[in-house]
Short mmCIF file of C-alpha atoms in Angstrom, two decimals:
data_model
loop_
_atom_site.label_atom_id
_atom_site.label_comp_id
_atom_site.label_asym_id
_atom_site.label_seq_id
_atom_site.Cartn_x
_atom_site.Cartn_y
_atom_site.Cartn_z
CA MET A 4 -36.97 -11.06 6.34
CA ASN A 5 -37.24 -14.23 4.67
CA VAL A 6 -35.74 -15.33 0.66
CA ARG A 7 -39.07 -14.41 -1.10
CA VAL A 8 -39.11 -10.96 0.79
CA LEU A 9 -36.03 -10.17 0.05
CA ARG A 10 -35.52 -11.43 -4.13
CA ILE A 11 -38.96 -9.41 -4.24
CA GLU A 12 -36.87 -6.78 -3.19
CA LEU A 13 -33.47 -7.15 -4.76
CA LYS A 14 -36.38 -7.22 -8.23
CA ARG A 15 -37.61 -2.91 -7.13
CA SER A 16 -34.61 -1.36 -5.49
CA VAL A 17 -31.60 -0.24 -6.54
CA ALA A 18 -29.23 -2.67 -4.55
CA PRO A 19 -28.29 -4.96 -8.10
CA TRP A 20 -27.53 -1.28 -9.36
CA ALA A 21 -25.08 -0.03 -6.83
CA GLY A 22 -22.92 -4.03 -6.61
CA ALA A 23 -23.29 -3.66 -10.43
CA VAL A 24 -21.80 0.74 -9.60
CA VAL A 25 -18.96 -0.66 -7.26
CA LEU A 26 -17.59 -3.49 -9.07
CA THR A 27 -17.22 -2.67 -12.68
CA PRO A 28 -15.33 1.39 -11.59
CA ALA A 29 -13.14 -0.86 -9.29
CA LEU A 30 -12.28 -3.80 -12.11
CA ALA A 31 -12.02 -1.17 -14.55
CA PHE A 32 -9.42 0.63 -13.23
CA LEU A 33 -7.09 -1.64 -11.81
CA TYR A 34 -7.10 -3.46 -15.22
CA LEU A 35 -7.43 -0.90 -17.36
CA ILE A 36 -5.41 2.19 -15.77
CA PRO A 37 -1.98 1.59 -15.15
CA GLY A 38 0.45 2.44 -11.80
CA SER A 39 1.89 0.42 -9.19
CA TRP A 40 -0.80 -1.94 -8.46
CA TRP A 41 0.22 -3.30 -11.15
CA THR A 42 4.23 -4.09 -10.85
CA GLY A 43 6.83 -4.57 -8.04
CA THR A 44 5.72 -6.73 -5.26
CA THR A 45 3.22 -4.60 -4.15
CA ALA A 46 1.34 -5.28 -7.09
CA TRP A 47 -2.57 -6.00 -6.00
CA THR A 48 -1.95 -9.62 -7.45
CA ALA A 49 1.42 -10.73 -5.74
CA GLN A 50 0.44 -11.39 -2.18
CA TRP A 51 -1.91 -11.33 -0.15
CA THR A 52 -2.01 -8.24 2.11
CA SER A 53 -0.79 -5.92 -0.69
CA MET A 54 -4.19 -6.91 -3.03
CA ALA A 55 -6.53 -6.11 0.12
CA LEU A 56 -5.38 -2.93 0.83
CA TRP A 57 -5.08 -2.25 -3.00
CA THR A 58 -9.41 -2.74 -3.08
CA ARG A 59 -9.38 -1.42 0.52
CA SER A 60 -7.83 1.84 -0.87
CA LEU A 61 -10.49 1.49 -3.97
CA LEU A 62 -12.53 2.73 -1.37
CA PHE A 63 -11.90 6.67 -1.40
CA TYR A 64 -14.54 6.76 -4.51
CA LEU A 65 -16.41 3.52 -4.23
CA TRP A 66 -17.75 4.44 -0.63
CA PRO A 67 -19.15 7.81 -1.10
CA LEU A 68 -20.62 5.57 -3.55
CA ALA A 69 -22.53 3.57 -1.51
CA VAL A 70 -23.89 6.49 0.16
CA GLY A 71 -24.85 7.88 -2.35
CA LEU A 72 -26.93 5.53 -3.62
CA GLY A 73 -28.47 4.19 -0.37
CA ALA A 74 -29.18 8.22 0.28
CA LEU A 75 -31.15 7.05 -3.94
CA GLN A 76 -32.56 3.84 -1.81
CA GLY A 77 -33.73 6.19 1.27
CA LEU A 78 -36.00 8.59 -1.18
CA ARG A 79 -37.95 5.30 -2.80
CA ASP A 80 -41.45 5.52 -0.15
CA HIS A 81 -41.19 9.54 -0.94
CA ARG A 82 -40.53 9.54 -4.86
CA SER A 83 -43.41 6.86 -4.48
CA LYS A 84 -45.15 8.92 -2.30
CA MET A 85 -46.64 5.64 -0.12
CA SER A 86 -44.94 6.40 2.82
CA GLU A 87 -47.88 7.97 5.09
CA LEU A 88 -49.44 4.24 3.58
CA LEU A 89 -46.77 2.03 5.08
CA THR A 90 -46.73 3.84 7.98
CA SER A 91 -49.94 2.51 8.42
CA THR A 92 -49.93 -0.95 8.34
CA PRO A 93 -49.40 -2.82 10.85
CA ARG A 94 -46.03 -4.56 9.91
CA PRO A 95 -43.15 -2.83 12.45
CA ALA A 96 -40.85 -0.14 10.53
CA ARG A 97 -37.54 -1.94 11.63
CA HIS A 98 -39.12 -5.45 9.52
CA ARG A 99 -39.05 -2.86 6.15
CA ALA A 100 -36.80 -0.89 7.38
CA ALA A 101 -33.91 -4.18 7.71
CA THR A 102 -35.70 -5.47 4.09
CA LEU A 103 -34.62 -2.47 2.58
CA ALA A 104 -31.48 -2.55 3.76
CA GLY A 105 -30.95 -5.95 4.25
CA ALA A 106 -30.82 -6.30 -0.14
CA THR A 107 -28.58 -3.50 -0.70
CA ALA A 108 -26.09 -4.99 2.31
CA ILE A 109 -26.25 -8.20 0.71
CA THR A 110 -25.43 -6.99 -3.13
CA LEU A 111 -22.68 -4.18 -2.16
CA ALA A 112 -20.99 -6.98 0.54
CA SER A 113 -20.78 -9.61 -2.64
CA ALA A 114 -19.96 -7.13 -5.50
CA PHE A 115 -16.53 -6.56 -3.01
CA ALA A 116 -16.55 -10.15 -2.21
CA LEU A 117 -16.29 -10.64 -6.09
CA LEU A 118 -13.61 -7.77 -6.64
CA VAL A 119 -11.92 -9.81 -3.64
CA LEU A 120 -12.17 -13.64 -5.20
CA VAL A 121 -10.66 -12.00 -8.90
CA GLY A 122 -7.37 -10.61 -7.17
CA ALA A 123 -6.97 -14.20 -5.15
CA VAL A 124 -7.20 -15.89 -7.54
CA GLN A 125 -4.62 -14.88 -9.52
CA VAL A 126 -2.57 -14.00 -6.03
CA VAL A 127 -2.38 -17.70 -5.27
CA ALA A 128 -1.00 -18.29 -9.30
CA ASN A 129 1.79 -15.53 -7.82
CA THR A 130 3.22 -16.61 -4.68
CA GLU A 131 3.76 -19.49 -2.41
CA TYR A 132 2.86 -18.01 1.33
CA THR A 133 -0.33 -18.06 2.56
CA HIS A 134 -1.94 -16.73 5.82
CA LEU A 135 -5.35 -14.41 6.78
CA GLY A 136 -3.48 -12.20 8.36
CA TRP A 137 -5.48 -10.87 5.01
CA LEU A 138 -9.10 -10.87 6.35
CA PRO A 139 -9.43 -8.88 8.40
CA ILE A 140 -8.56 -5.73 6.08
CA SER A 141 -11.28 -6.74 3.51
CA LEU A 142 -14.07 -7.34 6.34
CA VAL A 143 -13.81 -4.11 6.88
CA GLY A 144 -14.08 -2.80 3.55
CA ALA A 145 -17.05 -4.86 2.71
CA LEU A 146 -18.52 -3.43 6.12
CA SER A 147 -17.59 -0.04 5.48
CA LEU A 148 -19.40 -0.53 2.40
CA VAL A 149 -22.65 -1.91 3.77
CA ALA A 150 -22.67 0.71 6.70
CA GLY A 151 -22.18 3.89 4.26
CA ALA A 152 -25.00 2.94 1.88
CA VAL A 153 -27.29 1.69 5.21
CA LEU A 154 -26.48 5.57 6.84
CA GLY A 155 -27.37 6.75 3.18
CA MET A 156 -30.93 5.38 3.38
CA GLY A 157 -31.12 6.59 6.82
CA ALA A 158 -30.60 10.58 5.67
CA GLY A 159 -31.98 9.78 2.24
CA ARG A 160 -35.05 8.88 4.88
CA ALA A 161 -34.47 11.38 6.53
CA LEU A 162 -34.13 14.11 4.21
CA PRO A 163 -36.31 13.52 1.12
CA SER A 164 -35.39 15.62 -1.29
CA VAL A 165 -34.06 14.70 -4.94
CA LEU A 166 -30.81 17.18 -3.93
CA THR A 167 -29.66 14.76 -0.90
CA PRO A 168 -28.02 11.69 -2.67
CA PRO A 169 -25.77 13.72 -4.89
CA ALA A 170 -24.92 15.93 -1.85
CA LEU A 171 -24.14 13.01 0.81
CA ALA A 172 -21.49 11.71 -2.02
CA MET A 173 -20.33 14.90 -2.82
CA SER A 174 -19.89 15.02 1.11
CA ALA A 175 -18.40 11.61 1.52
CA PHE A 176 -15.51 12.03 -1.44
CA VAL A 177 -15.26 14.94 0.78
CA PHE A 178 -14.30 13.60 3.98
CA THR A 179 -12.40 10.68 2.71
CA ALA A 180 -10.15 13.56 0.61
CA LEU A 181 -9.71 15.35 3.34
CA MET A 182 -8.78 12.30 5.72
CA GLN A 183 -6.01 11.53 2.62
CA THR A 184 -4.48 14.70 2.98
CA SER A 185 -4.94 17.88 5.38
CA LEU A 186 -6.75 16.00 8.33
CA GLY A 187 -5.74 13.16 7.51
CA ARG A 188 -1.61 14.15 7.64
CA THR A 189 0.67 15.18 10.21
CA GLU A 190 4.13 16.81 9.28
CA THR A 191 6.62 15.42 10.38
CA ALA A 192 10.91 15.96 10.65
CA THR A 193 13.02 13.73 8.69
CA ALA A 194 17.09 13.92 8.87
CA THR A 195 17.32 14.90 5.32
CA GLU A 196 15.27 18.02 6.36
CA LEU A 197 12.58 16.95 3.51
CA PRO A 198 9.43 17.79 3.58
CA SER A 199 7.27 14.69 4.88
CA THR A 200 3.73 13.90 5.84
CA GLU A 201 2.25 10.77 8.46
CA PRO A 202 -0.86 9.41 8.67
CA ASN A 203 -2.64 10.69 12.07
CA ARG A 204 -5.23 8.68 13.93
CA ILE A 205 -8.56 11.05 12.28
CA SER A 206 -7.54 9.10 8.93
CA LEU A 207 -8.18 5.91 10.81
CA LEU A 208 -11.92 7.33 10.15
CA SER A 209 -12.09 6.87 6.72
CA PRO A 210 -12.70 3.36 5.16
CA ALA A 211 -9.62 3.83 2.84
CA VAL A 212 -6.04 3.55 3.19
CA GLN A 213 -3.17 4.72 2.16
CA GLU A 214 -0.91 3.78 -1.28
CA VAL A 215 0.73 -0.01 -0.83
CA ARG A 216 4.52 0.84 -0.09
CA ASP A 217 5.49 -2.22 0.79
CA ALA A 218 4.51 -5.85 0.96
CA LEU A 219 5.46 -6.56 4.49
CA VAL A 220 3.56 -3.96 5.99
CA THR A 221 -0.12 -4.22 7.62
CA LEU A 222 -3.12 -2.66 9.94
CA SER A 223 -2.60 -3.48 13.08
CA ALA A 224 -5.46 -4.99 14.97
CA SER A 225 -6.15 -2.23 16.88
CA VAL A 226 -7.18 -0.33 13.66
CA HIS A 227 -9.54 -3.19 12.75
CA VAL A 228 -11.11 -2.98 15.72
CA GLY A 229 -11.30 0.66 16.19
CA GLN A 230 -13.11 1.08 12.28
CA THR A 231 -15.28 -1.63 13.39
CA ILE A 232 -16.50 -0.20 15.51
CA TRP A 233 -17.48 3.22 13.83
CA LEU A 234 -18.76 1.95 10.89
CA LEU A 235 -20.83 -0.72 13.20
CA ALA A 236 -22.37 2.78 14.77
CA MET A 237 -22.04 4.63 11.53
CA ALA A 238 -24.72 2.02 10.73
CA ALA A 239 -26.28 2.07 13.61
CA THR A 240 -27.53 5.88 12.93
CA GLY A 241 -28.32 5.17 9.44
CA PHE A 242 -31.13 1.96 10.28
CA ALA A 243 -32.13 3.99 13.64
CA LEU A 244 -33.19 7.02 10.99
CA LEU A 245 -35.22 4.72 9.12
CA VAL A 246 -36.98 3.92 11.79
CA ALA A 247 -37.67 7.62 13.51
CA ALA A 248 -40.94 8.38 12.45
CA THR A 249 -40.54 12.54 14.85
CA PRO A 250 -37.81 14.30 15.21
CA ARG A 251 -36.31 13.93 18.27
CA ALA A 252 -35.94 9.95 17.39
CA ARG A 253 -33.84 11.55 14.42
CA LEU A 254 -31.76 13.45 16.71
CA LEU A 255 -31.30 10.68 18.93
CA ALA A 256 -30.52 8.40 16.12
CA LEU A 257 -27.50 10.39 15.64
CA THR A 258 -26.40 9.27 18.94
CA PRO A 259 -25.07 6.30 17.79
CA VAL A 260 -23.08 7.91 15.51
CA LEU A 261 -21.91 9.73 17.17
CA ALA A 262 -20.46 7.24 20.19
CA GLY A 263 -18.85 5.42 17.78
CA ALA A 264 -16.54 8.16 17.00
CA VAL A 265 -15.73 8.83 20.28
CA ILE A 266 -14.51 5.16 21.41
CA ALA A 267 -12.87 5.00 18.14
CA LEU A 268 -10.58 7.25 18.10
CA LEU A 269 -10.42 5.93 21.49
CA VAL A 270 -9.00 2.49 20.34
CA LEU A 271 -6.93 3.32 17.67
CA PRO A 272 -3.38 3.94 17.83
CA SER A 273 -1.63 7.58 17.77
CA ASP A 274 1.65 6.20 16.68
CA PRO A 275 1.63 5.93 13.51
CA ARG A 276 3.74 3.09 13.72
CA ARG A 277 0.89 1.29 15.30
CA MET A 278 -1.60 1.85 12.56
CA TYR A 279 0.56 0.40 9.77
CA VAL A 280 3.31 -2.69 11.12
CA VAL A 281 5.36 -5.36 9.76
CA ASP A 282 4.01 -8.11 9.72
CA LYS A 283 6.53 -9.56 11.42
CA ALA A 284 5.22 -13.80 9.84
CA ALA A 285 5.62 -12.51 6.40
CA ALA A 286 8.73 -10.79 7.58
CA GLU A 287 10.53 -13.68 8.59
CA LEU A 288 13.39 -15.00 6.49
CA VAL A 289 13.90 -18.40 4.33
CA CYS A 290 18.16 -18.84 3.53
CA ASP A 291 19.97 -20.32 1.68
CA GLY A 292 22.92 -20.55 3.19
CA PRO A 293 24.15 -17.14 3.20
CA VAL A 294 21.35 -16.20 1.23
CA CYS A 295 18.28 -14.94 2.90
CA VAL A 296 14.76 -13.66 1.93
CA THR A 297 11.30 -12.65 3.78
CA LYS A 298 8.67 -15.49 2.95
CA THR A 299 7.41 -13.30 1.44
CA GLN A 300 9.91 -13.79 -1.52
CA GLN A 301 10.66 -17.08 -0.66
CA ALA A 302 9.37 -18.67 -4.10
CA ARG A 303 12.04 -16.43 -5.21
CA LEU A 304 15.15 -17.53 -3.33
CA ALA A 305 15.64 -20.42 -5.83
CA ASP A 306 16.90 -17.84 -8.28
CA LEU A 307 19.07 -15.60 -5.88
CA ALA A 308 21.21 -18.71 -4.24
CA GLY A 309 23.96 -18.50 -6.99
CA PRO A 310 23.82 -14.43 -8.30
CA GLY A 311 24.19 -13.72 -4.29
CA LYS A 312 26.94 -16.52 -3.15
CA GLU A 313 28.72 -15.16 -5.97
CA ALA A 314 28.55 -11.74 -5.43
CA LEU A 315 29.47 -12.95 -1.81
CA ARG A 316 33.29 -14.38 -3.77
CA ARG A 317 33.28 -11.73 -6.31
CA LEU A 318 33.67 -8.59 -2.78
CA HIS A 319 35.26 -10.81 -0.59
CA GLY A 320 38.59 -11.09 -3.61
CA ALA A 321 37.53 -7.50 -3.74
CA LEU A 322 37.62 -6.41 -0.17
CA GLY A 323 39.19 -9.30 2.08
CA SER A 324 38.20 -9.54 5.39
CA GLN A 325 35.80 -5.44 5.12
CA ALA A 326 33.95 -7.51 2.62
CA PRO A 327 30.13 -7.90 3.45
CA VAL A 328 29.01 -12.00 4.18
CA SER A 329 25.67 -11.97 4.16
CA VAL A 330 23.14 -11.24 1.56
CA ARG A 331 19.55 -11.19 2.97
CA GLU A 332 16.30 -9.02 1.40
CA ASN A 333 15.86 -5.99 3.62
CA ALA A 334 13.06 -5.92 5.55
CA THR A 335 13.07 -2.96 7.62
CA VAL A 336 10.53 -0.35 6.88
CA LEU A 337 11.23 3.83 7.29
CA PRO A 338 9.19 5.71 7.35
CA GLU A 339 8.87 8.27 3.78
CA GLY A 340 11.23 10.50 3.74
CA SER A 341 13.86 8.83 6.12
CA THR A 342 17.48 7.96 5.58
CA PRO A 343 17.37 4.46 4.52
CA GLN A 344 19.71 2.31 7.04
CA TRP A 345 22.65 -0.17 5.91
CA SER A 346 25.40 -2.79 7.26
CA ARG A 347 28.90 -2.99 6.39
CA LYS A 348 29.01 -6.66 6.78
CA THR A 349 25.69 -8.15 4.68
CA VAL A 350 24.29 -7.25 1.09
CA LEU A 351 21.05 -5.87 1.45
CA PHE A 352 18.24 -5.95 -1.52
CA ASP A 353 14.58 -4.56 -2.42
CA PHE A 354 13.17 -6.52 -4.97
CA ASP A 355 11.45 -3.29 -6.35
CA ASP A 356 15.00 -1.88 -6.73
CA ASP A 357 15.67 -1.30 -10.12
CA ILE A 358 18.84 -2.32 -10.34
CA ILE A 359 17.44 -5.83 -8.80
CA ALA A 360 13.65 -5.64 -10.06
CA SER A 361 15.56 -6.13 -13.27
CA ALA A 362 18.01 -8.53 -13.46
CA LYS A 363 18.77 -12.59 -13.97
CA GLY A 364 22.06 -14.71 -13.27
CA LYS A 365 25.27 -12.04 -13.66
CA GLN A 366 22.99 -9.50 -14.15
CA LEU A 367 21.73 -10.28 -10.56
CA THR A 368 25.51 -10.89 -9.49
CA TRP A 369 26.36 -7.26 -10.16
CA ALA A 370 23.26 -5.77 -8.70
CA LEU A 371 23.36 -7.30 -5.14
CA ILE A 372 27.88 -6.08 -5.42
CA ALA A 373 26.91 -2.92 -7.12
CA ASN A 374 24.85 -2.85 -2.80
CA GLY A 375 27.16 -3.93 -1.65
CA MET A 376 29.91 -1.69 -3.25
CA VAL A 377 27.49 1.85 -2.78
CA PRO A 378 23.60 0.37 -1.35
CA GLY A 379 22.55 3.91 -1.94
CA CYS A 380 20.69 7.26 -0.06
CA THR A 381 18.61 8.04 -1.44
CA PRO A 382 15.35 9.41 1.16
CA VAL A 383 13.06 6.09 1.42
CA GLY A 384 9.89 6.74 -1.32
CA TRP A 385 12.00 9.47 -3.24
CA SER A 386 13.67 8.60 -6.22
CA SER A 387 17.01 10.31 -7.91
CA PHE A 388 19.41 9.41 -10.70
CA GLY A 389 23.06 10.51 -10.74
CA GLY A 390 26.09 9.80 -8.15
CA ASP A 391 24.39 6.89 -6.23
CA LEU A 392 24.13 5.02 -9.58
CA PHE A 393 27.60 7.08 -10.54
CA ALA A 394 29.62 5.24 -7.50
CA GLN A 395 28.01 2.13 -7.94
CA THR A 396 29.23 1.22 -11.76
CA VAL A 397 32.75 1.98 -11.46
CA ALA A 398 32.44 -0.18 -8.28
CA VAL A 399 30.99 -2.22 -9.72
CA GLY A 400 33.35 -2.02 -12.54
CA TRP A 401 36.34 -1.51 -10.11
CA VAL A 402 35.50 -5.66 -8.81
CA LEU A 403 34.95 -6.90 -11.57
CA GLY A 404 38.08 -5.45 -13.66
CA ASP A 405 35.70 -4.18 -16.02
CA LEU A 406 33.32 -1.02 -17.01
CA ARG A 407 29.47 -1.86 -17.67
CA PRO A 408 25.90 -0.34 -17.24
CA LEU A 409 24.51 -1.80 -14.08
CA PRO A 410 21.10 -3.69 -14.83
CA GLY A 411 18.03 -1.16 -14.71
CA THR A 412 19.78 1.16 -16.50
CA PRO A 413 17.80 2.89 -18.98
CA ALA A 414 19.01 2.65 -21.92
CA SER A 415 18.54 6.53 -23.09
CA LEU A 416 20.63 7.36 -19.47
CA ARG A 417 23.89 4.83 -20.22
CA ARG A 418 25.50 7.01 -22.42
CA GLU A 419 25.11 10.20 -19.85
CA VAL A 420 26.66 7.72 -16.98
CA ASP A 421 29.41 6.34 -19.35
CA ALA A 422 30.69 9.75 -19.55
CA GLU A 423 30.82 9.88 -15.93
CA THR A 424 32.18 7.41 -14.91
CA ARG A 425 34.92 6.13 -17.19
CA PRO A 426 36.86 8.40 -16.80
CA VAL A 427 36.53 7.79 -13.16
CA TRP A 428 37.15 3.97 -13.77
CA LYS A 429 40.27 4.55 -15.12
CA GLU A 430 41.65 6.60 -12.95
CA LEU A 431 41.29 4.62 -10.27
CA LYS A 432 42.21 2.22 -11.86
CA ALA A 433 46.01 3.64 -12.49
CA LEU A 434 45.88 4.09 -9.60
CA PRO A 435 48.74 2.04 -7.12
CA ARG A 436 47.07 -0.66 -5.35
CA ALA A 437 47.24 0.86 -1.82
CA GLU A 438 45.85 4.43 -3.51
CA GLN A 439 42.92 2.15 -4.82
CA LEU A 440 41.36 1.18 -1.78
CA SER A 441 42.07 4.29 0.05
CA ARG A 442 39.81 5.41 -2.47
CA ILE A 443 37.22 2.39 -2.15
CA ASN A 444 37.09 2.27 1.33
CA THR A 445 36.60 6.46 1.33
CA MET A 446 33.52 5.70 -0.80
CA ARG A 447 31.67 2.92 1.52
CA ALA A 448 32.59 5.22 4.35
CA ALA A 449 30.21 8.31 2.36
CA ALA A 450 27.60 5.59 0.97
CA PHE A 451 26.75 3.95 4.46
CA SER A 452 27.13 6.53 6.80
CA CYS A 453 24.90 8.60 3.84
CA LYS A 454 26.70 11.83 5.25
CA GLY A 455 28.61 12.34 1.97
CA ASP A 456 29.47 11.96 -1.77
CA ALA A 457 30.71 8.57 -2.79
CA PHE A 458 31.43 9.73 -6.21
CA ASP A 459 32.92 12.94 -5.29
CA ALA A 460 35.05 9.96 -3.51
CA LEU A 461 35.79 8.40 -6.05
CA LYS A 462 36.90 10.62 -7.97
CA GLY A 463 39.30 11.88 -5.07
CA GLY A 464 37.71 14.45 -3.53
CA ALA A 465 36.49 14.97 0.23
CA SER A 466 33.92 12.44 1.52
CA ARG A 467 32.15 15.09 2.82
#
């Protein structure tokens, strides 16, 4: 396939439109529709891995579009009523198929690469942590668009009907939807007895990935290998259908995709903990004395070190030998719905925590004190309002000697928080020092074990 033939093919095919249809809606989605891809440490322009995963997640609907557009391209010879003429020419069918598939593959891969480039330019400006671990995620994403389009072309050539493109696009969309819901998820039991599901091996046959929940999470190498095998087999079947001239050849053309699915399922991990894994290099700690963050957030260490050391000093003054001795970004990634795990000797925090994300300077010190006193027992991936926040507010007021709203407390709820916490704080401060410490220790026991109500403990009730 020389450059002149390729240029002609690009002019007379829907390939350029396929690239535009992939790129334009993707950018519109990321820039115009607000969502979790806009904010926090997992924003699509915050870190390299997050950017790669968010752009891959868009394949939930971009991949069905690629399949449908490929099928439309595959109908071209049938629509022009020149199929018999082309078969009578001496040029091998595989050459024509390569030209047709190559033009669309180049435009789709270029469109996805441009989408990644738009994100990459912004990531460079937002993080000091650079690595190449994100590249396989994006390469597999580009391959999935190409494979889907080539499969669509082959199906369009084998089933020459105006209904083929929309039927294939809808089938592909149903496939990606099922992989994200029922067929691709397995219900799991958690200690909190809250309903929870985890991805299973079959879900990895989808080109899309699940929503980015943690900046430290990436796809494992076995996932990349298994998905590459599956997508190459899909492309092989599509190309074989493009050149097949008899019903028997079309049936044989299905062999690669079936064999590829079997091999891929053997390679893909069955354990969810080996699908989405913690990037150990990204989770390495960078420290300033007792205050540490992961490499992904090393640019924020300078602003955190002072407030972190001040929080430790304040906690030691209030708790003595029971106080934590270090502050560290939480690099442990637990399954959604599971109970958090905390350490009494380390103040663990998350930059996406509401009270941390909105805090600076002195307020950051208050937020770290709150996490050191009452780290919170809301199940991973869930949100709540009430007992933990009330207990944190009172505990910080007890350490600082002054009750004040915590950073991140919505203005609309501050009056309610004050009404709940001020009577408890006043009662606590009126008690003898020994009794105050007793209640604080009971509160912390409930908070760190996640087996009681920390706020009830502060009020003098049972902790269990």
